[in-house]
Amino acid sequence: MRAALYQAAGHVTVEDVPDAALHEPTDAVVRVVRSCVCGSDLWSWRGVTQREPGSRLGHEFIGVVEEVGQDVHTVAVGDLVVAPFQWSDGTCPACLDGINTRCEHGGTFGAPGADGGQGEAVRVPLADGTLVVVPGGLAGVDEHLLPSLLALSDVAGTGLHGAVLADVSEGSTVAVIGDGAVGLAAVLGARSVLGAERVILMSSHEDRATIGRAYGATDVVSVRGDDAVAAVREMTGGLGVRHVVEAVGTPESWATAIGMARVGGTIGAVGVPHTSPQLGIFQPFVQHLTLRFGLAPVRRYLPDLVARTMAGTYDAGSVFDLTLPLADVAEGYRAMDERRSIKAMLAG
């Protein structure tokens, strides 16, 4: 089979690799129908983080089950499934607490020793606890829904989790920092799932702001840093917002989040801090802020989001603005790195 491999910063290839195969009786083999490039993949593309040359890439995919182990009972051959970016057993204490990304037996697709989503097929460990079946199978799903289902594998659930961590509820006013796919999904989740009344999106890119408005953003702030903080405070009578979603993970985005949070507010952070920002605690302390963050347990949200997507009430697929064949995956990385694309989808 063919799969994307990391070779060096700025260098991704598609090569022949061993076919995905069952290793354990709890495994499934999934033929990939759609996959994509994640913003977090760009850190190694840019050389900010290091990967082993020849390592597999990608952690977001949907596909059709081709084979199951003898101990798999909740998915069957022929099922169309959504895979969250990490596998989990669904039964350990962390999973039972809804924190599947801390599963005692879990792991990440594309990590060393694991198949990556940017390939023709994937071995899925712990299939029963990981995969979520889409009703009707591939033949019963309109093709226009495939991007929406693919978004559920990571960015949709991650954005929603940021809003959940920020304690967004019916009637809330929330600010979203980050206009990438996760930030846009946070807008969608805050409005359509949690019922926020006002969502202020930080975005200086009109194409992204347009999607944000379609997802329910009521206001867009196009400036950054201290200017963004001042703008949000002016929009809220000087108070700031009670709910902030931080979807970037840099020192600058954290400073913006803390600066625009209202006294007693809550920041929900799902931007992975690849650059290891040092977070000072004095300002959050004196502002009585609640800080909640963590790697999003996407599996926890999948059943509800799949149902909403199939019912036509939730569509996160607009974040994909570039579709490429697997053979051209490197162009997807380049386009996202150069901000010519919000998120690149791989089809075939």
Protein backbone atom coordinates (compact mmCIF):
# COMPACT_ATOMS: atom_id res chain seq x y z
CA MET A 1 0.00 0.00 0.00
CA ARG A 2 0.98 3.65 -0.35
CA ALA A 3 1.41 6.08 2.53
CA ALA A 4 2.88 9.50 3.29
CA LEU A 5 6.28 9.49 4.98
CA TYR A 6 8.15 12.29 6.70
CA GLN A 7 11.69 12.62 5.37
CA ALA A 8 12.88 15.99 6.67
CA ALA A 9 11.62 19.50 7.28
CA GLY A 10 9.75 20.54 4.16
CA HIS A 11 10.08 17.09 2.61
CA VAL A 12 7.20 14.60 2.62
CA THR A 13 6.99 11.69 0.17
CA VAL A 14 4.50 8.95 -0.71
CA GLU A 15 6.07 5.49 -0.73
CA ASP A 16 5.21 1.80 -0.69
CA VAL A 17 4.89 0.50 2.87
CA PRO A 18 3.76 -2.87 4.30
CA ASP A 19 0.02 -3.42 4.01
CA ALA A 20 -2.03 -2.62 7.09
CA ALA A 21 -2.78 -5.91 8.84
CA LEU A 22 -4.30 -7.28 12.03
CA HIS A 23 -1.80 -7.70 14.86
CA GLU A 24 -4.16 -8.23 17.77
CA PRO A 25 -7.65 -9.77 18.03
CA THR A 26 -8.98 -6.33 19.03
CA ASP A 27 -7.70 -4.69 15.81
CA ALA A 28 -9.52 -3.62 12.67
CA VAL A 29 -8.12 -2.73 9.27
CA VAL A 30 -9.75 0.33 7.71
CA ARG A 31 -9.44 1.31 4.05
CA VAL A 32 -9.07 5.09 4.04
CA VAL A 33 -11.75 6.99 2.10
CA ARG A 34 -10.73 10.50 3.15
CA SER A 35 -7.84 11.84 5.21
CA CYS A 36 -6.24 15.24 5.68
CA VAL A 37 -3.36 17.36 6.85
CA CYS A 38 -3.58 18.80 10.37
CA GLY A 39 -2.21 22.13 11.51
CA SER A 40 -0.19 20.24 14.12
CA ASP A 41 1.47 18.28 11.28
CA LEU A 42 3.02 21.56 10.15
CA TRP A 43 5.28 21.78 13.20
CA SER A 44 7.49 18.98 11.90
CA TRP A 45 7.15 20.24 8.30
CA ARG A 46 8.56 23.55 9.53
CA GLY A 47 11.29 21.87 11.56
CA VAL A 48 9.95 23.17 14.88
CA THR A 49 9.54 19.62 16.17
CA GLN A 50 11.57 16.60 15.12
CA ARG A 51 10.37 13.34 13.57
CA GLU A 52 12.25 10.23 12.57
CA PRO A 53 12.96 10.19 8.81
CA GLY A 54 10.69 7.65 7.13
CA SER A 55 8.01 7.87 9.84
CA ARG A 56 4.32 7.67 8.95
CA LEU A 57 2.14 10.77 8.87
CA GLY A 58 -1.44 11.73 9.61
CA HIS A 59 -3.96 11.08 12.37
CA GLU A 60 -7.32 12.07 10.82
CA PHE A 61 -9.27 9.70 8.58
CA ILE A 62 -12.57 8.05 7.80
CA GLY A 63 -12.89 4.78 5.94
CA VAL A 64 -14.46 1.41 5.37
CA VAL A 65 -13.70 -1.57 7.59
CA GLU A 66 -11.94 -4.27 5.55
CA GLU A 67 -11.09 -6.77 8.28
CA VAL A 68 -11.71 -7.24 12.01
CA GLY A 69 -10.08 -9.31 14.73
CA GLN A 70 -11.97 -12.06 16.48
CA ASP A 71 -12.56 -9.95 19.60
CA VAL A 72 -14.09 -6.98 17.72
CA HIS A 73 -17.86 -6.78 18.21
CA THR A 74 -19.10 -3.22 17.59
CA VAL A 75 -17.84 -2.72 14.01
CA ALA A 76 -18.08 -5.09 11.07
CA VAL A 77 -16.57 -5.50 7.65
CA GLY A 78 -18.17 -2.98 5.28
CA ASP A 79 -18.98 -0.38 7.94
CA LEU A 80 -18.14 3.25 7.23
CA VAL A 81 -16.36 4.53 10.33
CA VAL A 82 -14.93 7.72 11.79
CA ALA A 83 -11.66 7.31 13.69
CA PRO A 84 -10.67 9.85 16.34
CA PHE A 85 -7.01 10.84 16.14
CA GLN A 86 -6.13 8.56 19.06
CA TRP A 87 -7.25 5.04 19.79
CA SER A 88 -8.61 4.12 23.22
CA ASP A 89 -10.20 1.14 24.93
CA GLY A 90 -13.25 2.99 26.30
CA THR A 91 -13.07 1.04 29.56
CA CYS A 92 -10.11 2.35 31.59
CA PRO A 93 -10.68 4.95 34.35
CA ALA A 94 -9.60 7.85 32.12
CA CYS A 95 -11.96 6.78 29.32
CA LEU A 96 -14.82 6.32 31.76
CA ASP A 97 -14.13 9.87 32.95
CA GLY A 98 -14.43 11.05 29.33
CA ILE A 99 -10.70 11.70 28.88
CA ASN A 100 -10.05 9.17 26.12
CA THR A 101 -6.81 10.89 25.10
CA ARG A 102 -5.34 9.69 28.41
CA CYS A 103 -6.39 6.08 27.93
CA GLU A 104 -4.09 3.66 29.75
CA HIS A 105 -3.79 1.58 26.57
CA GLY A 106 -4.19 4.30 23.97
CA GLY A 107 -1.97 5.77 21.31
CA THR A 108 -1.88 8.18 18.38
CA PHE A 109 -2.13 7.39 14.68
CA GLY A 110 1.07 8.40 12.94
CA ALA A 111 3.16 7.97 16.09
CA PRO A 112 6.23 5.69 15.98
CA GLY A 113 5.15 2.12 15.28
CA ALA A 114 1.62 3.06 14.24
CA ASP A 115 -0.02 3.44 10.84
CA GLY A 116 -0.73 7.00 9.78
CA GLY A 117 -4.00 8.35 8.48
CA GLN A 118 -2.32 9.74 5.35
CA GLY A 119 -2.22 6.37 3.63
CA GLU A 120 -4.39 3.88 1.82
CA ALA A 121 -5.26 1.83 4.91
CA VAL A 122 -4.78 1.88 8.67
CA ARG A 123 -4.53 -0.75 11.37
CA VAL A 124 -6.79 0.49 14.17
CA PRO A 125 -5.97 -0.93 17.62
CA LEU A 126 -8.79 -1.32 20.14
CA ALA A 127 -11.38 -0.96 17.40
CA ASP A 128 -14.39 -1.38 19.68
CA GLY A 129 -13.39 1.53 21.88
CA THR A 130 -12.15 3.71 19.05
CA LEU A 131 -14.23 3.56 15.88
CA VAL A 132 -17.70 5.06 15.49
CA VAL A 133 -19.96 3.64 12.80
CA VAL A 134 -21.74 5.96 10.37
CA PRO A 135 -25.29 4.71 9.73
CA GLY A 136 -25.98 3.51 6.19
CA GLY A 137 -22.40 2.78 5.21
CA LEU A 138 -20.51 4.45 2.39
CA ALA A 139 -23.24 3.69 -0.16
CA GLY A 140 -25.82 5.42 2.04
CA VAL A 141 -23.89 8.64 2.59
CA ASP A 142 -23.99 11.53 0.13
CA GLU A 143 -20.47 12.38 -0.99
CA HIS A 144 -20.89 15.98 0.13
CA LEU A 145 -21.07 14.71 3.72
CA LEU A 146 -17.66 13.04 3.61
CA PRO A 147 -15.72 16.25 4.43
CA SER A 148 -18.07 16.88 7.33
CA LEU A 149 -17.52 13.37 8.67
CA LEU A 150 -13.77 13.69 8.18
CA ALA A 151 -13.72 16.90 10.22
CA LEU A 152 -15.15 14.93 13.14
CA SER A 153 -11.95 12.88 13.41
CA ASP A 154 -10.17 15.81 15.06
CA VAL A 155 -10.89 19.48 14.48
CA ALA A 156 -14.65 19.47 15.06
CA GLY A 157 -14.40 17.68 18.38
CA THR A 158 -11.32 19.64 19.39
CA GLY A 159 -12.97 22.98 18.73
CA LEU A 160 -16.11 21.90 20.57
CA HIS A 161 -14.00 20.69 23.48
CA GLY A 162 -12.41 24.13 23.73
CA ALA A 163 -15.85 25.67 24.10
CA VAL A 164 -16.83 23.03 26.66
CA LEU A 165 -13.66 23.73 28.65
CA ALA A 166 -14.48 27.45 28.48
CA ASP A 167 -17.83 26.62 30.12
CA VAL A 168 -19.88 27.97 27.21
CA SER A 169 -23.60 27.45 27.61
CA GLU A 170 -26.93 28.79 26.33
CA GLY A 171 -26.75 32.57 25.95
CA SER A 172 -22.99 32.89 26.54
CA THR A 173 -20.68 35.45 25.01
CA VAL A 174 -17.41 33.80 23.96
CA ALA A 175 -14.21 34.94 22.25
CA VAL A 176 -12.34 32.49 20.01
CA ILE A 177 -8.61 33.03 19.44
CA GLY A 178 -7.42 31.25 16.31
CA ASP A 179 -8.99 31.14 12.86
CA GLY A 180 -7.57 27.80 11.80
CA ALA A 181 -9.80 24.76 11.46
CA VAL A 182 -9.96 24.21 15.23
CA GLY A 183 -10.86 27.82 16.00
CA LEU A 184 -13.54 27.81 13.31
CA ALA A 185 -14.90 24.55 14.70
CA ALA A 186 -14.99 26.17 18.14
CA VAL A 187 -17.26 28.85 16.71
CA LEU A 188 -19.53 26.19 15.24
CA GLY A 189 -19.59 24.13 18.42
CA ALA A 190 -20.19 27.14 20.67
CA ARG A 191 -23.14 28.29 18.59
CA SER A 192 -24.82 25.19 17.21
CA VAL A 193 -24.12 22.67 19.98
CA LEU A 194 -23.80 24.74 23.16
CA GLY A 195 -26.11 27.65 22.27
CA ALA A 196 -23.81 30.66 22.70
CA GLU A 197 -25.55 33.93 21.86
CA ARG A 198 -22.48 35.93 20.84
CA VAL A 199 -19.19 34.60 19.41
CA ILE A 200 -16.31 36.98 18.75
CA LEU A 201 -13.76 35.46 16.38
CA MET A 202 -10.19 36.75 16.13
CA SER A 203 -9.37 36.58 12.41
CA SER A 204 -7.29 38.70 10.07
CA HIS A 205 -7.97 36.51 7.01
CA GLU A 206 -11.20 37.22 5.15
CA ASP A 207 -11.58 33.67 3.78
CA ARG A 208 -11.44 32.27 7.29
CA ALA A 209 -13.63 35.02 8.70
CA THR A 210 -16.24 34.21 6.04
CA ILE A 211 -16.41 30.61 7.25
CA GLY A 212 -16.48 31.82 10.83
CA ARG A 213 -19.50 33.98 10.10
CA ALA A 214 -21.22 31.07 8.34
CA TYR A 215 -20.54 28.98 11.45
CA GLY A 216 -22.20 31.59 13.65
CA ALA A 217 -19.59 34.20 14.57
CA THR A 218 -21.48 37.38 15.39
CA ASP A 219 -18.37 39.58 15.43
CA VAL A 220 -14.91 39.39 13.82
CA VAL A 221 -11.86 41.20 15.21
CA SER A 222 -9.16 41.54 12.58
CA VAL A 223 -6.38 43.00 14.74
CA ARG A 224 -4.05 41.05 17.04
CA GLY A 225 -2.37 41.21 20.41
CA ASP A 226 -3.03 44.25 22.59
CA ASP A 227 -5.19 45.78 19.86
CA ALA A 228 -7.42 42.70 19.86
CA VAL A 229 -7.70 42.83 23.64
CA ALA A 230 -8.66 46.51 23.48
CA ALA A 231 -11.23 45.84 20.75
CA VAL A 232 -12.93 43.04 22.68
CA ARG A 233 -13.01 45.07 25.87
CA GLU A 234 -14.54 48.00 24.00
CA MET A 235 -17.19 45.66 22.54
CA THR A 236 -18.05 44.41 26.03
CA GLY A 237 -18.26 47.71 27.90
CA GLY A 238 -14.73 47.34 29.24
CA LEU A 239 -15.45 44.06 31.02
CA GLY A 240 -14.00 41.48 28.64
CA VAL A 241 -15.62 38.10 27.99
CA ARG A 242 -16.49 35.45 30.50
CA HIS A 243 -15.62 32.58 28.10
CA VAL A 244 -12.47 32.40 25.94
CA VAL A 245 -11.36 29.57 23.64
CA GLU A 246 -7.61 29.51 22.99
CA ALA A 247 -7.02 27.48 19.80
CA VAL A 248 -3.43 28.34 18.88
CA GLY A 249 -1.05 27.41 21.68
CA THR A 250 1.58 30.18 21.41
CA PRO A 251 2.73 32.63 24.10
CA GLU A 252 1.10 35.44 22.13
CA SER A 253 -2.27 33.72 21.91
CA TRP A 254 -2.21 32.95 25.63
CA ALA A 255 -1.44 36.58 26.44
CA THR A 256 -4.38 37.63 24.26
CA ALA A 257 -6.69 35.12 25.96
CA ILE A 258 -5.76 36.25 29.44
CA GLY A 259 -5.98 39.91 28.43
CA MET A 260 -9.51 39.73 27.10
CA ALA A 261 -10.95 37.43 29.78
CA ARG A 262 -13.41 39.04 32.16
CA VAL A 263 -12.71 38.92 35.89
CA GLY A 264 -13.87 35.49 37.04
CA GLY A 265 -13.86 34.17 33.48
CA THR A 266 -12.80 30.82 32.09
CA ILE A 267 -10.26 30.05 29.37
CA GLY A 268 -10.63 26.74 27.53
CA ALA A 269 -7.39 25.97 25.70
CA VAL A 270 -7.01 23.30 23.02
CA GLY A 271 -4.15 24.85 21.03
CA VAL A 272 -1.28 22.39 21.39
CA PRO A 273 1.66 24.31 22.94
CA HIS A 274 4.38 23.01 20.63
CA THR A 275 6.56 26.02 21.43
CA SER A 276 6.25 25.39 25.20
CA PRO A 277 4.99 28.84 26.24
CA GLN A 278 5.79 29.76 29.82
CA LEU A 279 2.52 30.80 31.42
CA GLY A 280 2.80 33.35 34.19
CA ILE A 281 0.19 32.85 36.88
CA PHE A 282 0.05 36.31 38.47
CA GLN A 283 -2.41 37.88 36.04
CA PRO A 284 -4.80 34.88 36.00
CA PHE A 285 -4.53 34.85 39.80
CA VAL A 286 -5.53 38.48 40.29
CA GLN A 287 -8.28 38.17 37.66
CA HIS A 288 -9.73 35.09 39.38
CA LEU A 289 -9.56 33.19 36.09
CA THR A 290 -10.23 29.50 35.62
CA LEU A 291 -7.80 27.87 33.17
CA ARG A 292 -8.84 24.54 31.63
CA PHE A 293 -6.88 22.82 28.91
CA GLY A 294 -5.90 19.48 27.49
CA LEU A 295 -5.65 17.28 24.42
CA ALA A 296 -9.24 16.97 23.23
CA PRO A 297 -10.92 13.61 23.90
CA VAL A 298 -12.58 13.59 20.48
CA ARG A 299 -13.97 10.05 20.90
CA ARG A 300 -16.22 11.35 23.68
CA TYR A 301 -18.03 13.69 21.27
CA LEU A 302 -18.18 11.48 18.19
CA PRO A 303 -21.54 9.69 18.62
CA ASP A 304 -23.39 12.99 19.08
CA LEU A 305 -21.53 14.79 16.29
CA VAL A 306 -22.01 11.91 13.83
CA ALA A 307 -25.74 11.95 14.58
CA ARG A 308 -25.94 15.73 14.11
CA THR A 309 -23.99 15.53 10.86
CA MET A 310 -26.20 12.79 9.44
CA ALA A 311 -29.29 14.74 10.49
CA GLY A 312 -28.05 17.78 8.56
CA THR A 313 -27.88 20.05 11.61
CA TYR A 314 -24.08 20.24 11.92
CA ASP A 315 -21.61 20.70 9.07
CA ALA A 316 -17.94 21.16 9.94
CA GLY A 317 -16.71 20.29 6.45
CA SER A 318 -16.30 23.85 5.19
CA VAL A 319 -12.84 24.03 6.78
CA PHE A 320 -11.59 21.93 3.84
CA ASP A 321 -10.81 24.31 1.00
CA LEU A 322 -8.32 22.17 -0.92
CA THR A 323 -8.74 18.57 -2.11
CA LEU A 324 -5.78 16.57 -3.42
CA PRO A 325 -4.93 12.98 -4.21
CA LEU A 326 -2.71 11.18 -1.71
CA ALA A 327 0.14 11.36 -4.21
CA ASP A 328 0.13 15.18 -3.88
CA VAL A 329 0.07 15.31 -0.08
CA ALA A 330 3.24 17.44 0.02
CA GLU A 331 1.36 20.20 -1.79
CA GLY A 332 -1.23 20.08 0.98
CA TYR A 333 1.51 20.72 3.53
CA ARG A 334 2.94 23.57 1.45
CA ALA A 335 -0.45 25.18 0.88
CA MET A 336 -1.32 25.12 4.57
CA ASP A 337 2.13 26.29 5.62
CA GLU A 338 1.88 29.22 3.20
CA ARG A 339 -1.70 29.92 4.34
CA ARG A 340 -3.05 29.31 0.86
CA SER A 341 -5.31 26.68 2.41
CA ILE A 342 -7.10 26.39 5.74
CA LYS A 343 -7.11 22.61 5.66
CA ALA A 344 -6.22 20.15 2.88
CA MET A 345 -8.24 16.97 2.34
CA LEU A 346 -6.81 13.86 0.68
CA ALA A 347 -9.11 11.80 -1.51
CA GLY A 348 -7.80 8.66 -3.16
